Each structure stands twice: as C-alpha cells, then as structure tokens.
XYZ file of C-alpha atoms in Angstrom:
670
model
C 39.655 49.978 52.315
C 41.653 51.334 55.349
C 39.309 49.590 57.812
C 39.473 46.280 56.040
C 41.865 43.622 57.530
C 42.631 42.258 53.996
C 42.602 45.291 51.698
C 44.368 43.551 48.812
C 41.857 40.723 48.730
C 38.927 43.148 49.022
C 40.389 45.224 46.128
C 40.539 42.209 43.858
C 37.038 41.197 44.814
C 35.829 44.736 43.984
C 37.491 44.412 40.541
C 35.728 41.132 39.896
C 32.408 42.729 40.969
C 32.816 45.710 38.610
C 33.721 43.427 35.728
C 30.601 41.293 36.327
C 28.440 44.377 36.357
C 29.857 45.550 33.051
C 29.198 42.229 31.450
C 25.791 41.861 33.154
C 26.565 38.297 34.217
C 24.843 36.239 36.920
C 27.965 36.407 39.144
C 27.141 39.965 40.329
C 25.297 38.726 43.393
C 28.007 36.192 44.349
C 30.842 38.723 43.986
C 28.883 41.337 45.947
C 28.257 38.907 48.829
C 31.981 37.911 48.918
C 33.132 41.521 48.769
C 30.902 42.628 51.696
C 32.035 39.592 53.807
C 35.708 40.422 53.177
C 35.270 44.081 54.130
C 33.538 43.092 57.418
C 36.055 40.427 58.396
C 38.530 41.537 61.156
C 40.888 38.544 60.721
C 44.041 38.861 58.675
C 44.521 36.041 56.173
C 48.028 34.912 55.107
C 46.618 32.921 52.188
C 43.390 33.395 50.145
C 42.266 29.853 50.759
C 41.857 30.706 54.422
C 38.976 33.006 53.368
C 36.768 29.999 52.617
C 35.525 30.327 56.177
C 33.685 33.500 55.131
C 30.156 33.665 53.751
C 30.113 33.837 49.937
C 33.700 32.651 49.322
C 34.070 29.184 47.975
C 36.966 27.134 46.484
C 36.528 28.592 42.945
C 36.569 32.196 44.101
C 39.471 31.613 46.440
C 41.369 30.010 43.606
C 40.912 33.203 41.570
C 42.208 35.261 44.453
C 45.184 32.888 44.729
C 46.028 33.483 41.119
C 45.832 37.238 41.654
C 48.122 36.936 44.707
C 50.611 34.876 42.734
C 50.747 37.516 39.959
C 51.100 40.229 42.567
C 54.036 38.489 44.257
C 55.728 37.818 40.921
C 55.388 41.418 39.786
C 56.723 42.828 43.094
C 59.401 40.220 43.821
C 57.675 38.935 46.945
C 57.593 35.363 48.238
C 54.368 33.494 47.709
C 52.728 32.664 51.060
C 52.332 28.918 51.739
C 49.230 27.368 53.152
C 49.691 25.029 56.108
C 48.311 21.611 55.214
C 49.351 19.889 58.440
C 46.636 17.948 60.174
C 45.888 18.847 63.726
C 47.552 16.389 66.055
C 46.286 15.256 69.423
C 47.750 17.287 72.257
C 50.203 15.111 74.173
C 52.111 15.976 77.346
C 55.345 17.715 76.482
C 54.332 18.665 72.931
C 55.374 22.124 71.802
C 52.779 24.353 70.101
C 53.083 24.806 66.367
C 54.265 28.315 65.514
C 52.721 28.205 62.079
C 49.256 27.874 63.427
C 49.408 31.010 65.547
C 46.811 33.530 64.516
C 45.501 31.430 61.570
C 42.303 29.457 61.792
C 42.434 25.772 61.034
C 40.881 25.296 57.605
C 39.778 21.776 58.572
C 39.931 18.641 56.544
C 39.001 19.033 52.900
C 35.752 17.428 51.759
C 36.061 14.468 49.536
C 34.033 14.673 46.344
C 30.891 12.597 46.622
C 30.846 9.710 44.235
C 27.640 9.082 42.370
C 26.405 5.529 42.703
C 25.620 3.598 39.580
C 21.927 3.052 39.027
C 20.802 -0.462 39.848
C 17.068 -1.391 39.598
C 15.353 -2.580 42.722
C 14.814 -6.339 42.970
C 11.544 -7.479 41.360
C 10.676 -3.977 40.167
C 9.522 -2.956 36.708
C 12.965 -1.721 35.673
C 14.554 -4.893 37.011
C 12.175 -7.032 34.925
C 12.664 -4.957 31.754
C 16.476 -5.240 31.997
C 16.318 -8.999 32.486
C 13.893 -9.386 29.606
C 16.055 -7.345 27.215
C 19.126 -9.308 28.251
C 17.643 -12.363 26.422
C 18.727 -10.723 23.179
C 22.176 -10.958 21.647
C 24.573 -8.406 23.170
C 26.382 -7.108 20.111
C 23.557 -7.102 17.559
C 21.915 -3.736 17.064
C 19.174 -5.136 14.839
C 17.732 -7.359 17.561
C 14.947 -5.835 19.620
C 11.683 -6.548 21.361
C 8.398 -4.826 20.847
C 6.422 -3.503 23.805
C 4.104 -6.521 23.955
C 6.890 -9.012 23.613
C 8.864 -7.199 26.294
C 5.901 -7.141 28.663
C 5.175 -10.844 28.202
C 8.811 -11.813 28.991
C 9.327 -9.343 31.765
C 6.130 -9.872 33.714
C 7.236 -12.981 35.612
C 10.250 -11.128 36.927
C 8.235 -8.259 38.428
C 5.905 -8.074 41.361
C 4.005 -5.174 39.802
C 1.712 -5.523 36.822
C 2.706 -4.039 33.465
C -0.905 -3.612 32.353
C -2.866 -2.635 35.442
C -1.959 -0.049 38.105
C -1.154 -1.543 41.522
C -3.212 1.269 43.165
C -6.688 1.892 41.741
C -6.262 5.640 42.429
C -3.142 5.860 40.281
C -2.449 5.459 36.533
C 1.176 4.227 36.627
C 2.091 0.634 35.872
C 5.433 -1.156 35.849
C 5.888 -0.003 32.267
C 6.515 3.539 33.629
C 10.035 2.292 34.582
C 10.886 2.320 30.884
C 11.105 6.163 31.027
C 13.610 5.932 33.899
C 15.754 3.423 32.035
C 15.804 5.629 28.970
C 16.769 8.664 31.002
C 19.627 6.617 32.566
C 20.663 5.642 29.030
C 20.318 1.961 29.797
C 17.642 1.246 27.188
C 17.497 2.471 23.569
C 14.378 2.773 21.429
C 14.030 2.752 17.646
C 11.555 1.904 14.913
C 8.416 3.374 13.447
C 5.575 2.624 13.681
C 6.471 -0.446 15.736
C 8.889 0.661 18.392
C 11.533 -1.851 19.491
C 13.708 -1.756 22.624
C 17.206 -2.934 23.381
C 19.925 -2.512 25.977
C 22.755 -0.002 25.545
C 26.312 -0.771 26.557
C 25.639 0.561 30.106
C 22.451 -1.489 30.169
C 24.293 -4.687 29.387
C 26.706 -3.935 32.284
C 23.762 -3.514 34.652
C 22.184 -6.738 33.335
C 25.382 -8.715 33.956
C 25.617 -7.291 37.510
C 22.041 -8.341 38.196
C 22.632 -11.849 36.924
C 25.842 -12.165 38.887
C 24.021 -11.068 42.034
C 20.664 -12.895 41.743
C 21.868 -16.024 40.027
C 21.095 -17.751 36.752
C 17.899 -15.917 35.691
C 17.058 -15.333 32.034
C 20.416 -16.174 30.525
C 21.136 -14.313 27.263
C 21.013 -16.182 23.979
C 23.972 -14.442 22.412
C 25.425 -17.712 21.156
C 22.291 -18.584 19.183
C 21.462 -17.753 15.631
C 18.906 -14.930 15.082
C 16.079 -17.423 14.188
C 16.811 -19.551 17.237
C 16.986 -16.538 19.499
C 13.513 -15.489 18.513
C 12.204 -19.053 18.942
C 13.906 -19.271 22.354
C 12.279 -16.029 23.443
C 8.889 -17.228 22.304
C 9.372 -20.577 24.038
C 10.206 -18.833 27.362
C 7.184 -16.605 26.796
C 4.917 -19.601 26.597
C 6.431 -20.930 29.792
C 5.779 -17.631 31.512
C 2.151 -17.698 30.322
C 1.721 -21.161 31.803
C 2.971 -19.975 35.155
C 0.928 -16.777 35.303
C -2.425 -17.673 33.784
C -4.913 -19.392 36.091
C -7.129 -21.382 33.693
C -10.034 -23.698 34.251
C -9.656 -27.411 33.368
C -11.385 -27.037 30.010
C -9.348 -23.912 29.138
C -6.128 -25.803 30.014
C -7.122 -28.548 27.576
C -7.806 -25.954 24.892
C -4.349 -24.440 25.431
C -2.751 -27.875 25.111
C -4.649 -28.639 21.933
C -3.625 -25.442 20.225
C 0.034 -25.719 21.276
C 0.188 -29.386 20.181
C -1.108 -28.290 16.762
C 1.594 -25.574 16.642
C 4.346 -28.094 17.546
C 3.145 -30.570 14.891
C 3.349 -27.916 12.113
C 6.555 -26.192 13.346
C 8.943 -28.438 11.329
C 6.984 -27.885 8.129
C 7.190 -24.154 8.556
C 10.921 -24.345 9.278
C 11.605 -26.225 6.060
C 9.482 -24.108 3.746
C 9.877 -20.578 5.163
C 12.900 -18.439 4.397
C 12.874 -17.043 7.919
C 10.646 -17.455 10.972
C 7.308 -15.773 10.698
C 6.758 -12.934 13.192
C 3.004 -13.105 13.061
C 2.918 -16.373 15.095
C 0.780 -16.507 18.146
C 2.627 -14.696 20.892
C 1.733 -14.064 24.475
C -1.344 -15.303 26.300
C -4.017 -16.807 24.107
C -7.526 -15.294 24.235
C -9.805 -16.707 26.856
C -12.706 -18.602 25.290
C -15.938 -18.854 27.241
C -17.474 -22.384 27.459
C -19.729 -24.393 29.638
C -18.483 -27.884 28.517
C -16.902 -30.340 30.826
C -13.226 -31.304 30.542
C -14.120 -34.590 28.842
C -16.321 -32.786 26.287
C -13.516 -30.317 25.667
C -11.054 -33.089 24.938
C -13.499 -34.796 22.562
C -14.097 -31.553 20.672
C -10.475 -30.310 20.673
C -10.408 -30.514 16.922
C -12.695 -27.487 16.784
C -9.746 -25.336 17.931
C -7.055 -26.888 15.784
C -4.855 -24.696 13.624
C -6.286 -25.000 10.116
C -4.063 -25.497 7.065
C -5.478 -25.077 3.588
C -3.656 -27.008 0.697
C -5.171 -24.630 -1.788
C -3.646 -21.726 0.044
C -0.314 -23.462 0.104
C -0.350 -24.089 -3.621
C -1.430 -20.523 -4.209
C 1.449 -19.284 -2.022
C 3.961 -21.413 -4.005
C 2.786 -19.839 -7.243
C 3.028 -16.356 -5.745
C 6.105 -16.323 -3.508
C 5.923 -12.494 -3.104
C 2.532 -12.744 -1.339
C 3.955 -14.061 1.927
C 6.613 -16.121 3.570
C 4.376 -18.745 5.283
C 2.551 -21.710 3.935
C -0.469 -22.088 6.174
C -3.360 -20.052 7.521
C -3.910 -19.480 11.245
C -7.421 -19.713 12.618
C -8.770 -19.490 16.192
C -12.493 -20.264 16.339
C -15.050 -20.445 19.062
C -16.231 -23.871 20.324
C -19.440 -23.589 18.359
C -17.318 -23.083 15.219
C -19.741 -20.652 13.733
C -17.706 -17.466 13.717
C -14.001 -16.725 13.792
C -12.531 -14.499 16.479
C -9.212 -13.923 14.717
C -7.428 -15.465 11.831
C -4.469 -14.814 9.535
C -4.836 -14.844 5.738
C -2.709 -14.001 2.775
C -3.012 -10.392 1.520
C -3.981 -10.199 -2.175
C -2.508 -7.368 -4.206
C -4.093 -5.630 -7.218
C -3.329 -7.304 -10.543
C -1.174 -4.329 -11.725
C 0.597 -3.779 -8.374
C 4.365 -3.975 -8.211
C 5.609 -6.995 -6.367
C 8.513 -5.091 -4.948
C 6.157 -2.687 -3.130
C 4.344 -5.285 -1.034
C 6.446 -6.806 1.720
C 5.577 -10.433 2.711
C 2.943 -10.428 5.444
C -0.199 -12.279 6.619
C -3.189 -10.105 7.151
C -5.028 -10.563 10.469
C -8.791 -10.926 10.260
C -11.200 -9.562 12.899
C -14.510 -11.435 12.561
C -17.844 -9.736 13.106
C -18.926 -9.729 16.697
C -15.420 -9.416 18.070
C -15.340 -5.621 17.902
C -17.481 -2.534 18.129
C -17.188 0.730 16.215
C -16.435 3.648 18.539
C -16.112 7.393 17.996
C -12.780 8.938 19.164
C -12.919 12.682 19.917
C -10.028 15.023 20.331
C -9.970 16.434 23.873
C -9.079 19.878 22.507
C -12.450 20.134 20.766
C -14.443 22.182 23.233
C -17.351 24.627 23.092
C -15.783 27.293 25.245
C -12.905 27.563 27.689
C -15.270 27.054 30.660
C -17.502 24.440 28.993
C -15.159 21.714 27.864
C -17.513 18.737 28.212
C -20.422 20.090 26.141
C -19.651 18.043 23.001
C -19.240 14.653 24.701
C -22.279 15.303 26.895
C -24.444 16.071 23.866
C -23.154 13.032 22.041
C -24.246 10.919 24.991
C -27.749 12.325 24.726
C -27.825 11.086 21.101
C -26.790 7.551 22.212
C -23.061 7.828 21.374
C -20.412 7.277 24.066
C -17.218 8.904 22.682
C -13.698 8.058 23.601
C -11.898 11.328 24.455
C -8.146 11.575 24.001
C -5.552 13.834 22.275
C -5.394 12.962 18.569
C -2.296 13.449 16.480
C -4.438 14.089 13.337
C -7.970 15.233 12.869
C -10.675 16.194 15.340
C -12.684 13.010 15.289
C -12.212 9.583 13.920
C -13.598 6.072 14.307
C -11.932 2.822 15.499
C -12.883 -0.799 15.754
C -12.442 -1.620 19.458
C -11.949 -5.289 20.312
C -14.285 -6.662 22.926
C -11.381 -8.725 24.312
C -8.508 -6.384 25.164
C -6.029 -9.277 24.832
C -7.127 -10.298 21.362
C -4.563 -8.265 19.405
C -1.854 -8.503 22.020
C -1.978 -12.311 21.683
C -0.497 -11.826 18.157
C 2.112 -9.306 19.170
C 0.107 -6.172 18.335
C -0.158 -3.219 20.707
C -3.465 -1.900 22.005
C -6.954 -3.159 21.210
C -8.145 -0.639 18.540
C -8.020 -0.658 14.753
C -8.271 2.619 12.813
C -11.115 2.847 10.289
C -11.040 4.772 6.988
C -12.944 7.783 8.236
C -11.649 10.944 9.764
C -13.241 14.382 10.459
C -11.584 17.776 10.531
C -13.835 20.455 12.111
C -13.420 24.105 11.162
C -15.332 27.184 12.164
C -15.224 30.050 9.650
C -12.953 32.176 11.843
C -10.680 29.133 12.476
C -10.653 28.295 8.766
C -9.662 31.895 7.860
C -6.861 31.967 10.409
C -5.516 28.578 9.330
C -5.485 29.724 5.665
C -3.443 32.815 6.655
C -0.806 31.053 8.776
C -0.460 27.995 6.481
C -1.998 25.402 8.876
C -4.770 24.691 6.390
C -2.407 23.401 3.670
C -0.186 21.617 6.267
C -3.209 19.736 7.705
C -4.390 18.637 4.245
C -0.876 17.483 3.441
C -0.752 15.392 6.561
C -4.235 13.968 5.892
C -3.039 12.895 2.453
C -0.016 11.137 3.940
C -2.142 9.389 6.604
C -3.645 6.983 4.118
C -7.239 7.515 5.337
C -9.492 7.274 2.299
C -12.613 9.095 3.572
C -11.765 12.631 4.869
C -14.627 14.839 5.922
C -14.231 18.621 6.444
C -17.018 20.036 8.625
C -17.357 23.780 8.134
C -19.435 25.578 10.750
C -20.789 28.783 9.192
C -20.927 30.855 12.294
C -21.755 34.554 12.194
C -18.777 36.688 11.433
C -18.198 40.417 11.095
C -19.753 41.558 7.812
C -16.767 43.593 6.704
C -14.318 40.745 7.460
C -16.549 38.247 5.697
C -16.873 40.420 2.607
C -13.139 40.993 2.444
C -12.248 37.268 2.804
C -15.236 35.692 1.100
C -13.328 34.752 -2.073
C -10.400 33.336 -0.089
C -12.702 31.079 2.003
C -14.718 29.876 -0.996
C -11.445 29.164 -2.951
C -10.128 27.066 -0.027
C -13.363 25.101 0.198
C -13.548 24.484 -3.503
C -9.860 23.384 -3.627
C -10.531 20.932 -0.805
C -13.368 19.367 -2.753
C -12.007 19.439 -6.309
C -8.267 19.170 -5.921
C -7.968 17.077 -2.714
C -11.155 15.103 -3.199
C -12.362 15.499 0.378
C -16.001 15.741 1.349
C -17.100 19.116 2.780
C -20.084 19.197 5.092
C -21.453 22.604 6.011
C -23.330 23.134 9.294
C -24.865 26.197 10.912
C -23.745 25.642 14.521
C -21.989 23.235 16.819
C -25.185 21.327 17.661
C -25.603 20.460 13.964
C -22.054 19.129 13.928
C -22.760 16.977 16.969
C -25.874 15.512 15.346
C -23.861 14.801 12.236
C -21.138 12.934 14.176
C -23.819 10.880 15.996
C -25.440 9.932 12.652
C -22.050 9.050 11.200
C -21.292 6.787 14.153
C -24.529 4.945 13.803
C -23.983 4.552 10.068
C -20.475 3.215 10.464
C -21.648 0.712 13.103
C -23.997 -0.702 10.491
C -21.426 -0.614 7.814
C -18.490 -2.226 9.645
C -19.809 -4.358 12.554
C -21.440 -6.818 10.199
C -18.291 -7.445 8.152
C -14.835 -8.765 8.936
C -11.871 -6.334 9.119
C -8.504 -7.110 7.580
C -5.496 -5.913 9.579
C -1.941 -5.338 8.406
C 0.630 -6.478 11.044
C 2.564 -3.552 12.469
C 5.838 -5.385 11.811
C 5.176 -5.103 8.084
C 4.752 -1.270 8.174
C 7.269 1.432 7.705
C 6.921 5.206 6.931
C 8.260 4.682 3.418
C 6.167 1.656 2.347
C 2.970 2.391 4.258
C 1.082 4.326 1.556
C 2.290 2.224 -1.414
C 1.344 -0.976 0.495
C -2.258 0.158 1.209
C -2.817 1.471 -2.284
C -1.557 -1.755 -3.911
C -3.811 -4.190 -1.987
C -6.929 -5.391 -3.724
C -9.133 -5.309 -0.680
C -9.220 -2.588 2.006
C -6.842 -3.244 4.880
C -6.513 -1.395 8.160
C -3.828 -0.932 10.817
C -3.910 -0.587 14.598
C -4.515 2.800 16.147
C -1.122 2.801 17.905
C 0.646 2.304 14.545
C -1.479 4.983 12.915
C -0.770 7.477 15.671
C 2.979 6.793 15.324
C 2.891 7.169 11.507
C 1.015 10.487 11.503
C 2.788 11.964 14.471
C 4.664 15.153 13.742
C 7.794 13.914 15.614
C 7.717 10.135 15.801
C 7.910 9.361 12.073
C 9.920 12.272 10.809
C 12.605 11.336 8.319
C 15.174 13.495 6.498
C 12.803 13.819 3.601
C 9.907 14.930 5.866
C 12.086 17.620 7.433
C 13.123 18.687 3.943
C 9.569 19.075 2.924
C 8.779 21.189 6.044
C 11.833 23.372 5.354
C 10.727 23.979 1.764
C 7.169 24.806 2.790
C 8.484 27.578 5.080
C 9.056 29.578 1.878
C 6.064 31.685 0.976
C 4.489 30.286 -2.169
C 5.750 26.719 -1.740
C 2.821 24.390 -0.998
C 2.986 20.668 -0.193
C 2.547 19.669 -3.845
C 5.321 22.004 -5.043
C 7.593 20.826 -2.260
C 7.092 17.201 -3.268
C 7.983 18.040 -6.847
C 11.280 19.570 -5.727
C 11.896 16.568 -3.457
C 11.372 14.149 -6.328
C 14.299 15.758 -8.111
C 16.507 16.269 -5.063
C 15.506 13.907 -2.178
C 17.614 15.483 0.602
C 18.702 19.035 1.530
C 22.317 18.088 0.861
C 21.552 17.056 -2.718
C 19.555 20.222 -3.297
C 22.244 22.529 -1.970
C 24.952 20.777 -3.939
C 22.872 21.122 -7.154
C 22.423 24.877 -6.510
C 26.121 25.309 -5.787
C 27.025 23.411 -8.995
C 24.823 25.519 -11.245
C 26.243 28.775 -9.774
C 29.903 28.072 -10.263
C 30.062 28.904 -13.963
C 29.124 27.771 -17.426
C 30.458 24.788 -19.323
C 33.288 26.894 -20.880
C 34.643 27.802 -17.481
C 33.572 31.454 -17.589
C 32.987 32.775 -14.101
C 29.638 34.468 -13.693
C 28.775 37.365 -11.477
C 26.375 37.046 -8.519
C 23.280 38.255 -10.439
C 23.837 35.668 -13.221
C 24.362 32.887 -10.659
C 21.144 33.797 -8.813
C 19.208 33.844 -12.097
C 20.543 30.451 -13.031
C 19.637 28.986 -9.677
C 16.097 30.281 -9.988
C 15.842 28.812 -13.533
C 16.957 25.475 -12.190
C 14.126 25.336 -9.640
C 11.647 26.664 -12.254
C 12.471 23.916 -14.698
C 11.530 21.247 -12.217
C 7.776 22.063 -12.132
C 7.373 25.196 -14.209
C 5.599 23.226 -17.000
C 2.866 21.817 -14.749
C -0.688 23.111 -14.608
C -2.401 23.499 -11.262
C -1.087 23.375 -7.702
C 2.205 21.666 -8.660
C 3.371 24.494 -10.954
C 6.292 26.580 -9.677
C 6.495 30.066 -11.062
C 9.640 31.933 -11.932
C 9.320 34.353 -9.004
C 8.897 31.486 -6.494
C 11.730 29.545 -8.106
C 14.008 32.555 -7.840
C 13.076 32.966 -4.170
C 13.827 29.310 -3.373
C 17.137 29.496 -5.291
C 18.043 32.679 -3.339
C 17.271 31.144 0.037
C 18.966 27.787 -0.505
C 21.745 28.853 -2.862
C 23.294 31.741 -0.971
C 26.488 30.812 1.003
C-alpha cells in the first residue's frame, strides 16, 4: 500500500474484492482488475471519478468509491473533495491558466446515453405488409383477429416478397418469417386454438399509424364499422387484391366473374336470413380450373360453375336451426360437371346428440380425385443413430413415398393431401392436408418396458384418447432381449399389452423386426388408398373447433368428419392447446398411482387446482360442531375425501385409500 499513489482507494477496492470472494460472485474478476490497476497507477486522484481513466474502473465502481469517500470524510470531519466539471475553453491570448486543473487529468465530456430507436418495418417488407393488413381491424376490439390465410391474402399486395414461396430457391424463409420479429417486438399478439388469430398490440397500432402517416392513405382501418361490416370489408378488399395479383387466361377470368356474380346475387338473401355472416364463405384466390374451351364457350357454359342452392336444404335448415347458420350449399364443380372439387354441406348429428354440443358449421367436402392418401412418418423414427434414412428408403422400395416431418403425436399417420395446394386455402383453411382416422405408435420391447417404468406409456395412451383418432394401432417389435430381464418383466409387458387391447380398445400388431413393420406400413398405406381415395371426405372448418368442444363434436356427428392436419397438430400439441384443466391433469398424474383415468375422475369433481385445494382446506378445518381436529385427523379426512370420489369404481378409475391419502397429503398440506 505504501507504493500506491492512492492507498485509500486501493484499500476500499481490496475490501470489495475480498467480499466478492467470500460470496463467490461474478464480480471477483472485475474487482481484481480494478485493484491491480489502482496499485500500478502513479497519478494521485483528488476525486474517485477521476479514476475512470484506469482500466477496469467504470462509472458504477467509481460511484461506490465516491460513497466510501463521503463516509470517510463524514466520520473524520474532512471536507468532501469536489470534482471539476468545467469544460475546457479555447486558449485565447491573455487568458490565465486554471489553477484547479493543475495536476488533474481532464475527465473529458460525459457520454450521452444512446437512445434506442423505435422499430419501424422496412417499406414493402413482410413485416410492413403484416402491420398494414392487421390495421384493417378495429383498434380497440380484442375479439377481432385474422387467421394466417386471411392475413396473407390481405398483406401480399403490400409486400414485394412472397408469403408462400421463398425468394431464393436455396433458402426456406418467406415473408411470413417476419411474423416472428413482430411478436418479439411485441407489436403483434397471437391467440386461439386450433385456429390461431393475429392482431396488433398497442405498440403495433402506433407503428401502423406512423406508417400510414408517412406512406399515405393505404389500407385505412375500419374501426368505425360494425363487426359484420368489418369482415365483409376485409373480404371485399381481399377480392380486389386477388384481381390485381392473379394473372388469369380469358376463360378463367370469365369463370371468376360468373362465380362472383352468383355470390353477389345471393348475398342479400344470406344477410336477411343469417344471424351473423358466415365465415366459411369463399376467401382468397379461387382454385384454378383447367379447360380448353374458348372464351365464348366459357360464357355460354358459365352456368356449370354457378353457386348451387337447394330449396330442400333450406327447408331442412329452417326445421333444424341448430344445424347451421346458413341457408344454401356452396358447390364448385369442374366444367364437365361430373365430379365436385369442393363443396360445403350441412353436418348431420346423431339422433340422440345434444344440440348444445354441436356449434353451427358447414362441413367442407373433398370429392374423390382431388386428393391422394399419403403416409406421414416421424423424423425421429430411425433404425440407428448413423442410419437415419433406412425406414423411408425401404418404404420407397415397396412403392410408398412417405412424408417425413416431426409429429406431435404418434410415429406414423395418414393424411389426404390435396392435389391443388390452394384448394383449402381458398376457403380460409391452412395447409393442404386432412388428417385421417388412422395413427400408428411403434414400440420395441425395450422401449415399451422403459416407457412403462417412467409413465410415458400411460401418458401417450391418454393423449391418443384425447386426439379423437378412432383407429389407433400399436406396433410391438418383439426384438431379442436379455433372458433375465425378459423373465423378470414378462408379466408387466403382457399386462400393458392386454390393457391396451381390452381397456383402451386399440389394435396391437406384433412384428419380429423393423423390416416387418415397414412392410406392414406399406400394406396399410395401399389399403387406405383404396379405402379413402374412392370416397368423398367431409371436413370440419377450423373456425368451428376448440379444445373443449372438439371431441364432443366429432362423437355427436352421424357421419365421420375430419379436420385439417394443422388443426390436428395444434390440438394434440403438448403446449399449444394446454388449458388450466390440462395442466391440472398433468399435475395430478405426477403422483405415483394416479393414472389418466383416475385424474379425470378427480377433475370431474374439482375442475381446477384452486377448487381442489379449497375443498381440501375446507375438510381439514374441523367438523360441523366446530371442534378443531389435530393434524393426523385432518390428513385422514382429506384422504377420505379423495377416496370417496372414485373409491367405488371397478377397474382403472378406482382410487384406493392409500393413493387417496397420498393425494390429500400432497395437495392439502400448507
């Protein structure tokens, strides 16, 4: 310390260094660097802020030293040194030197804090177009929102980049990738499941107003319109954008005019009879129809493409108002008029179905010939770590070209893939695939055993049950295992397989090796092609789906209905569709002995964690006479409360006294 020019400052830095070492904080390195710089400095400082010129000493550390110096001066009755804040003047003839600057270095002008610029999207970029498109909604209405397809259709004319195809063939990013940036900047909010909707936040509306004030009157908001008129206005602008962007042949232009003329003729009728505007109207660009007729022939046969309206359907709708909110049936046919590409029909419920369960909707109909059945394989299904393409390569040798992607549920499933990628998007649906009622879960014996031990087996079956897929196939590959391990776990494995067949009602297919599984998948694909490709497929619109009404809706319909793959992936996702009740079920199943069936019985009685905890607290306060019970009596009463919920059941739903006491102990303790 004797050799240091500023021993007091060095002493305080040494104290800060020792304190950081005792607490094992990250400031040890910073304090050590500052302490060594102070010891090596030969300049005497009159104020700690002057030490900012040294390496390792910044404004925060010098502020700490200033506080220490102020305390030192107060305790010893010394005056507090002042820091010269005078700016350096230009030297003029006759000026006297400033005495206060002798021997002290000029600290220099203080740096102004750098202001962060507000994010403004680049002109004609993807983010710019998205903000303008979302600004067509009402500003202070949180229920208004646009789906992805609606947003793309409205935003595309405002962007130079495509929202569907990458600008560079070597890249995979489109203009839609700007949505992630807008969400990170908190300009766009997202909500809804399975159909996600988008809207502007308060900051997003400020950015939209700045863009409009700078670029002029582009896409004015419709905040002064009613909700129905706002939707109609957005659809009207969408049609205008399609006219500007699509380059059609003469006959295709006449077809577009014929269809839109039919829509305009029937629009007043729908407005008078419907309670609210139907969201399953034709939206976006209409599907391209191939034809070799001349424009004159197209005009003469324009009635082939008119929007059909059935009086019988209208009378049936009037007698059953719960079946839908619209009075006509949409139909788009080919010029030959022999097969329908896509149509909308009224969904018929079962005779004993509750009318409150089925929301009003019109089922979309995919006609035979407009789609193909394809196998979708999970990309995590591999033979070995170094041979990841073996399964898809072997499937190709059997004449099946699989689609490989990460699946949220199952290891393989089948979809109906539209031949025209724009067919579903023309009606506001996302993607071009429809999920079919077949899904495969592949298990090797060792994987099956490990999933039974860690609980994944029950969790997967529970999610498969909630997915709504009617035909679930478990493929068990009976690979060679250690004899001792197989003998020890034989009963456990057989019990799990039997429970899957008898209790869950799933089909179990046993194979000897992976090649047998591949042959089975190939045969299943060919069988499903014959089963589905010759029949129409009915599709439930995504706007009519929700996590709470999805399963009751499918089970109450008289004929099998399907949903799009994007909606299915959102509904079965572990994170996208989680509600408070789903989280409550997962929390209950963390207790050993509580399966999915038992957790659902508890949830039927107490829907949320709050209700369950309040019930446990209420039964542990005391009896009806006001007598306070001890802790053992309260714990026993809580366990009896859980046991009474499902203790009388037989089978997987039964909750024993020991399990009930454990649940009451976990959830009832303060």
